[in-house]
Short mmCIF file of C-alpha atoms in Angstrom, two decimals:
data_model
loop_
_atom_site.label_atom_id
_atom_site.label_comp_id
_atom_site.label_asym_id
_atom_site.label_seq_id
_atom_site.Cartn_x
_atom_site.Cartn_y
_atom_site.Cartn_z
CA SER N 1 15.56 -14.58 24.01
CA ALA N 2 14.70 -18.20 23.44
CA VAL N 3 15.61 -17.97 19.68
CA GLY N 4 18.07 -15.13 19.57
CA ARG N 5 21.77 -15.87 19.29
CA GLY N 6 23.02 -12.77 21.10
CA PRO N 7 24.39 -12.79 24.66
CA GLU N 8 22.25 -11.99 27.69
CA VAL N 9 22.15 -8.28 28.49
CA PRO N 10 23.38 -7.52 31.97
CA PHE N 11 21.13 -4.55 32.53
CA SER N 12 18.42 -3.96 35.10
CA SER N 13 16.64 -0.75 35.96
CA GLU N 14 13.17 0.18 37.13
CA ALA N 15 13.09 3.16 34.77
CA TYR N 16 15.35 3.90 31.87
CA ARG N 17 15.53 5.76 28.60
CA ILE N 18 16.17 4.11 25.18
CA SER N 19 17.94 6.02 22.45
CA ALA N 20 19.06 4.79 19.06
CA ALA N 21 21.61 5.52 16.36
CA SER N 22 22.01 3.71 13.04
CA ARG N 23 24.94 3.39 10.70
CA GLY N 24 24.64 1.41 7.47
CA LYS N 25 23.07 -1.92 8.37
CA GLU N 26 23.70 -1.66 12.06
CA LEU N 27 21.63 -0.21 14.95
CA ARG N 28 22.99 0.91 18.26
CA LEU N 29 20.61 1.05 21.24
CA THR N 30 21.59 2.81 24.48
CA LEU N 31 19.78 1.91 27.63
CA ALA N 32 20.36 4.79 30.17
CA PRO N 33 18.98 4.39 33.74
CA LEU N 34 17.03 7.33 35.08
CA GLY N 35 18.53 6.53 38.47
CA PRO N 36 22.05 5.46 39.48
CA GLY N 37 24.02 3.11 37.32
CA PRO N 38 25.94 3.12 34.00
CA PRO N 39 24.26 3.02 30.62
CA GLN N 40 24.36 -0.15 28.52
CA ASP N 41 24.98 -0.17 24.71
CA LEU N 42 23.99 -2.84 22.22
CA VAL N 43 24.82 -2.87 18.53
CA PHE N 44 22.40 -4.95 16.35
CA ARG N 45 23.11 -6.41 12.93
CA PHE N 46 19.95 -7.37 11.01
CA GLY N 47 19.42 -10.33 8.68
CA MET N 48 17.39 -10.78 5.52
CA SER N 49 13.93 -10.47 7.04
CA GLY N 50 12.18 -9.37 10.21
CA SER N 51 11.26 -6.21 11.98
CA PHE N 52 12.22 -4.30 15.11
CA ARG N 53 8.92 -4.26 16.85
CA LEU N 54 9.88 -6.92 19.41
CA PHE N 55 12.95 -7.77 17.44
CA VAL N 56 11.19 -10.36 15.21
CA ASP N 57 13.92 -12.37 13.51
CA ALA N 58 11.93 -15.11 11.77
CA ARG N 59 14.96 -16.67 9.94
CA ARG N 60 17.47 -16.15 12.78
CA PHE N 61 20.02 -14.23 10.65
CA GLY N 62 20.38 -11.22 12.97
CA SER N 63 22.67 -10.85 15.99
CA TRP N 64 23.83 -8.34 18.58
CA ARG N 65 26.76 -7.71 20.86
CA LEU N 66 27.42 -5.61 23.92
CA GLY N 67 29.24 -2.29 23.73
CA ASP N 68 29.09 0.79 21.58
CA ALA N 69 31.57 -0.21 18.81
CA TRP N 70 30.30 -0.52 15.22
CA GLN N 71 31.37 -3.66 13.37
CA PRO N 72 34.89 -3.32 12.08
CA GLY N 73 35.42 -3.37 8.31
CA ARG N 74 32.30 -1.50 7.41
CA GLY N 75 32.74 1.78 5.52
CA PRO N 76 30.88 5.09 6.05
CA CYS N 77 27.06 4.88 6.01
CA VAL N 78 25.48 5.71 2.60
CA LEU N 79 22.77 7.73 4.51
CA SER N 80 24.29 9.55 7.45
CA GLU N 81 27.90 9.84 6.20
CA TYR N 82 27.28 10.38 2.46
CA GLN N 83 30.32 12.59 1.76
CA ALA N 84 32.70 10.25 3.60
CA PHE N 85 31.09 7.28 1.84
CA ARG N 86 31.57 8.88 -1.57
CA GLU N 87 35.23 9.75 -0.88
CA ASN N 88 35.90 6.25 0.48
CA VAL N 89 34.77 4.71 -2.78
CA LEU N 90 36.50 7.03 -5.21
CA LYS N 91 39.88 7.09 -3.44
CA ASN N 92 40.02 3.26 -3.31
CA LEU N 93 39.17 2.27 -6.88
CA ASP N 94 42.40 0.26 -7.10
CA ASP N 95 41.10 -2.13 -4.42
CA LYS N 96 40.48 -5.66 -5.68
CA ALA N 97 36.86 -5.37 -4.72
CA PHE N 98 36.31 -3.25 -7.86
CA ASP N 99 37.69 -6.00 -10.08
CA LYS N 100 34.27 -7.63 -9.67
CA PRO N 101 31.02 -6.81 -11.45
CA ILE N 102 29.29 -3.66 -10.19
CA CYS N 103 26.34 -5.71 -8.81
CA GLU N 104 28.66 -7.68 -6.59
CA ALA N 105 30.68 -4.61 -5.56
CA LEU N 106 27.53 -2.87 -4.43
CA LEU N 107 27.06 -5.49 -1.72
CA ASN N 108 30.56 -4.98 -0.31
CA GLN N 109 29.84 -3.26 3.04
CA LYS N 110 33.47 -2.08 3.20
CA PHE N 111 32.46 0.47 0.60
CA PHE N 112 28.68 0.40 0.29
CA ASN N 113 27.53 0.16 3.94
CA GLY N 114 23.79 -0.06 3.85
CA ILE N 115 23.16 -1.30 0.26
CA GLY N 116 21.45 -4.66 -0.04
CA ASN N 117 19.99 -6.83 -2.80
CA TYR N 118 16.89 -4.92 -3.65
CA LEU N 119 18.59 -1.58 -3.45
CA ARG N 120 21.34 -2.59 -5.88
CA ALA N 121 18.71 -3.70 -8.39
CA GLU N 122 16.79 -0.44 -8.14
CA ILE N 123 19.99 1.78 -8.41
CA LEU N 124 21.42 0.03 -11.44
CA TYR N 125 18.01 -0.07 -13.16
CA ARG N 126 17.49 3.67 -12.82
CA LEU N 127 20.85 4.38 -14.44
CA LYS N 128 20.51 1.61 -17.11
CA ILE N 129 23.86 0.10 -16.02
CA PRO N 130 24.33 -3.62 -16.87
CA PRO N 131 24.79 -5.40 -13.53
CA PHE N 132 27.78 -7.40 -14.75
CA GLU N 133 29.72 -4.42 -16.01
CA LYS N 134 33.14 -4.21 -14.27
CA ALA N 135 32.77 -2.01 -11.20
CA ARG N 136 36.02 -0.09 -11.75
CA THR N 137 34.92 0.77 -15.26
CA VAL N 138 31.65 2.22 -14.00
CA LEU N 139 33.19 4.15 -11.09
CA GLU N 140 36.24 5.49 -12.88
CA ALA N 141 33.96 7.09 -15.46
CA LEU N 142 32.01 8.65 -12.61
CA LYS N 143 35.22 9.98 -11.10
CA ASP N 144 36.17 11.64 -14.41
CA GLN N 145 32.68 13.17 -14.64
CA GLU N 146 33.02 14.62 -11.13
CA GLN N 147 36.41 16.21 -11.87
CA ALA N 148 35.01 17.75 -15.02
CA ARG N 149 32.06 19.12 -13.17
CA ARG N 150 34.25 20.77 -10.57
CA LYS N 151 36.44 22.39 -13.25
CA LYS N 152 33.41 23.72 -15.07
CA ASN N 153 31.63 25.00 -11.96
CA PRO N 154 34.25 25.54 -9.26
CA SER N 155 32.04 27.90 -7.13
CA LEU N 156 28.75 25.91 -6.93
CA THR N 157 26.79 26.49 -3.81
CA LEU N 158 25.43 23.57 -1.78
CA SER N 159 21.86 24.19 -2.98
CA LYS N 160 22.98 24.12 -6.62
CA LYS N 161 25.01 20.96 -6.02
CA LEU N 162 21.91 19.33 -4.57
CA LYS N 163 19.82 20.45 -7.54
CA LEU N 164 22.29 18.96 -9.95
CA MET N 165 22.42 15.74 -7.94
CA ARG N 166 18.58 15.42 -8.22
CA GLU N 167 18.45 16.24 -11.87
CA ASN N 168 21.44 14.09 -13.05
CA PRO N 169 22.25 11.65 -10.28
CA ASP N 170 25.22 9.36 -10.53
CA LEU N 171 25.53 5.88 -8.98
CA LEU N 172 26.95 7.02 -5.69
CA GLU N 173 24.30 9.69 -5.33
CA LEU N 174 21.61 7.08 -5.90
CA CYS N 175 23.10 4.92 -3.18
CA HIS N 176 22.04 7.74 -0.95
CA THR N 177 18.78 9.02 -2.42
CA VAL N 178 17.11 5.61 -3.23
CA PRO N 179 17.38 4.34 0.40
CA MET N 180 16.14 7.80 1.51
CA GLU N 181 12.97 7.33 -0.54
CA VAL N 182 12.13 4.23 1.50
CA ILE N 183 12.96 5.94 4.83
CA THR N 184 10.89 8.96 3.85
CA ALA N 185 7.83 6.71 3.24
CA GLU N 186 8.63 4.30 6.03
CA LYS N 187 5.20 4.78 7.69
CA LEU N 188 3.60 3.27 4.63
CA PHE N 189 6.30 0.72 3.87
CA VAL N 190 7.33 -0.88 7.11
CA ASP N 191 4.77 -0.14 9.74
CA PRO N 192 3.48 -3.57 10.87
CA ASP N 193 0.14 -2.04 11.74
CA HIS N 194 -0.43 -0.68 8.25
CA SER N 195 -2.43 -3.19 6.24
CA ASP N 196 -1.09 -2.15 2.87
CA ASN N 197 2.54 -1.65 3.76
CA TYR N 198 3.91 -4.53 1.56
CA ALA N 199 1.64 -3.62 -1.35
CA ALA N 200 2.91 -0.05 -1.15
CA PHE N 201 6.53 -1.29 -1.13
CA LYS N 202 5.88 -3.58 -4.15
CA ASN N 203 4.38 -0.58 -6.05
CA TRP N 204 7.45 1.47 -5.21
CA LEU N 205 9.80 -1.13 -6.73
CA GLN N 206 10.73 -0.58 -10.36
CA CYS N 207 13.01 -3.57 -10.96
CA TYR N 208 13.40 -5.97 -8.10
CA LEU N 209 10.93 -8.91 -8.46
CA VAL N 210 9.01 -6.94 -11.03
CA PRO N 211 7.38 -8.89 -13.89
CA GLY N 212 9.23 -8.45 -17.18
CA MET N 213 12.63 -8.10 -15.52
CA SER N 214 15.43 -10.65 -15.98
CA SER N 215 17.43 -12.36 -13.30
CA LEU N 216 20.77 -14.12 -12.85
CA ARG N 217 22.72 -15.42 -9.96
CA ASP N 218 25.96 -13.64 -9.10
CA ARG N 219 29.11 -15.44 -7.98
CA SER N 220 27.98 -15.48 -4.34
CA GLY N 221 24.61 -17.06 -5.24
CA ARG N 222 22.53 -13.89 -4.83
CA THR N 223 19.86 -13.21 -7.46
CA VAL N 224 20.41 -10.02 -9.49
CA TRP N 225 17.33 -8.39 -11.14
CA PHE N 226 17.86 -6.23 -14.16
CA GLN N 227 16.63 -5.14 -17.58
CA GLY N 228 18.39 -5.51 -20.88
CA GLU N 229 21.87 -7.05 -21.38
CA PRO N 230 23.55 -8.39 -18.23
CA GLY N 231 27.06 -7.13 -19.19
CA PRO N 232 30.43 -8.63 -20.14
CA MET N 233 31.16 -10.27 -16.75
CA ALA N 234 27.91 -12.29 -16.58
CA PRO N 235 28.37 -15.85 -15.21
CA LYS N 236 28.85 -18.32 -17.97
CA GLY N 237 26.39 -21.22 -18.33
CA GLN N 238 23.41 -19.21 -17.12
CA THR N 239 20.54 -18.03 -19.14
CA PRO N 240 18.70 -14.93 -17.86
CA ARG N 241 15.22 -15.80 -16.62
CA LYS N 242 12.33 -13.31 -16.97
CA LYS N 243 9.79 -12.70 -14.22
CA ARG N 244 6.31 -13.47 -15.45
CA ALA N 245 3.30 -11.65 -14.30
CA GLN N 246 1.10 -13.80 -11.97
CA LEU N 247 -2.39 -14.27 -13.35
CA LYS N 248 -5.35 -14.25 -11.00
CA ALA N 249 -6.85 -17.63 -10.41
CA ASP N 250 -9.98 -18.34 -12.43
CA PRO N 251 -12.16 -20.81 -10.41
CA GLU N 252 -13.87 -22.10 -13.61
CA ALA N 253 -10.51 -22.66 -15.34
CA LEU N 254 -9.30 -24.71 -12.44
CA THR N 255 -12.26 -27.04 -12.72
CA PRO N 256 -12.63 -28.38 -16.20
CA LYS N 257 -16.03 -29.43 -17.37
CA VAL N 258 -16.48 -33.17 -17.76
CA THR N 259 -19.09 -34.55 -20.12
CA ARG N 260 -21.13 -37.65 -19.29
CA ARG N 261 -19.34 -39.76 -21.86
CA ALA N 262 -15.88 -38.57 -20.58
CA SER N 263 -17.01 -39.30 -17.02
CA LYS N 264 -17.90 -42.84 -17.99
CA ARG N 265 -14.57 -43.34 -19.71
CA HIS N 266 -12.68 -42.05 -16.65
CA THR N 267 -14.67 -44.36 -14.33
CA ARG N 268 -14.08 -47.33 -16.52
CA ALA N 269 -10.41 -46.58 -16.83
CA ALA N 270 -10.02 -46.22 -13.04
CA ALA N 271 -11.56 -49.64 -12.53
CA LYS N 272 -9.22 -51.46 -14.95
CA PRO N 273 -5.98 -52.89 -13.55
CA LEU N 274 -2.74 -51.66 -15.12
CA LYS N 275 -1.59 -53.70 -18.08
CA SER N 276 1.87 -54.79 -19.12
CA ALA N 277 3.16 -53.78 -22.53
CA GLU N 278 2.52 -57.35 -23.74
CA GLU N 279 -1.22 -57.16 -22.94
CA GLU N 280 -1.46 -53.71 -24.49
CA GLU N 281 -0.26 -54.96 -27.86
CA VAL N 282 -2.68 -57.89 -27.85
CA THR N 283 -5.85 -56.16 -26.78
CA ASP N 284 -5.33 -53.11 -28.94
CA GLY N 285 -5.30 -55.17 -32.17
CA PRO N 286 -8.59 -57.08 -32.33
CA ARG N 287 -10.77 -54.68 -30.25
CA LYS N 288 -13.58 -53.20 -32.20
CA GLY N 289 -13.89 -49.44 -32.74
CA ARG N 290 -10.07 -48.85 -32.48
CA ALA N 291 -8.17 -47.21 -35.28
CA ARG N 292 -5.79 -49.63 -36.91
CA GLY N 293 -2.10 -49.08 -36.47
CA ARG N 294 -2.33 -47.44 -33.08
CA ARG N 295 0.67 -47.56 -30.63
CA LYS N 296 2.42 -50.89 -30.37
CA ALA N 297 4.87 -51.93 -27.73
CA THR N 298 8.23 -52.30 -29.33
CA ALA N 299 9.67 -54.82 -26.91
CA ALA N 300 6.68 -57.16 -26.67
CA PRO N 301 7.44 -60.80 -27.43
CA ALA N 302 5.45 -62.43 -30.33
CA LEU N 303 2.58 -64.62 -29.21
CA SER N 304 1.37 -67.73 -31.00
CA GLU N 305 -1.96 -67.30 -32.75
CA PRO N 306 -4.07 -69.51 -30.43
CA GLU N 307 -2.72 -67.88 -27.28
CA GLY N 308 -3.11 -64.38 -28.73
CA LEU N 309 -6.77 -64.98 -29.78
CA VAL N 310 -7.67 -66.43 -26.35
CA LYS N 311 -6.22 -63.34 -24.60
CA ALA N 312 -7.95 -60.99 -26.96
CA LYS N 313 -11.38 -62.60 -26.44
CA ARG N 314 -10.94 -62.69 -22.66
CA SER N 315 -10.03 -58.92 -22.75
CA ARG N 316 -13.14 -58.06 -24.83
CA ARG N 317 -15.41 -60.08 -22.43
CA THR N 318 -13.99 -58.27 -19.37
CA SER N 319 -14.43 -54.92 -21.04
CA ALA N 320 -17.98 -55.62 -21.98
CA ARG N 321 -18.98 -56.63 -18.40
CA ARG N 322 -17.45 -53.46 -17.02
CA GLY N 323 -19.14 -51.38 -19.68
CA ARG N 324 -22.62 -52.72 -18.57
CA GLY N 325 -22.22 -51.07 -15.15
CA GLU N 326 -19.93 -53.34 -13.14
CA ALA N 327 -17.65 -50.33 -12.52
#
């Protein structure tokens, strides 16, 4: 690829099969020849924008490498390895990653592999959790709730567990179900051939970039969208900004009506050369039709009476000529 940053792929075959597997924010493609020869694996990491139609990476944030190994340091996938993902978070709450605000912890791919900026906003909004609440505080409470639930209902079947999860989801459950909503409707959301895919995605969003929601930048510079109070760990020196609804352009409002008198004034003003503060003080005083006591330049030097009268008369004569149609 002329723009891609990945290595050349040493694979050639007249006929081959492509299969794919995903894990968190990574995609593994396997190119398997239908004839002789070994298969070739590639693992892709995606950036902030683009699509995998012909691997369109407009901002050049994505990359790939050869082989079948997932990137080290990433935790279990929130979609395909939900139970392992949940256990990985709850058993590691003493990790320093959870000293940070919950909005920042949710972007840590060591524990939340697959969660990005818009997903964290949607998850926290649905649970009414302030984004700058301490992550450990939020998740330890969740751990206590889970232990209490198990003691109360030790023999819950899988179907009953799923029903409870849908009716009263916690943060880790939403890390699974909210991305699943997007995947379930992916034909409408991300299909490049669908004319309303972005409009449908915008309608699905409840918090991210939604008018009326507030935003702050976290410590890594990413914008966090939320509603209500930001939380006790909010960055100091920032004031939450509210997203305003964009009004439709009114063609008439963009073109103000100009009266004939106003038009003449603008034409006359355009023809006049710019004046210094000294000239403004002199010509404003004697000119007829002006209200007395209008603006005066504070730093203008005093003029002698003869010189001031001469300049005033000259200014009036020039204005009269221009008013008669010279402009």
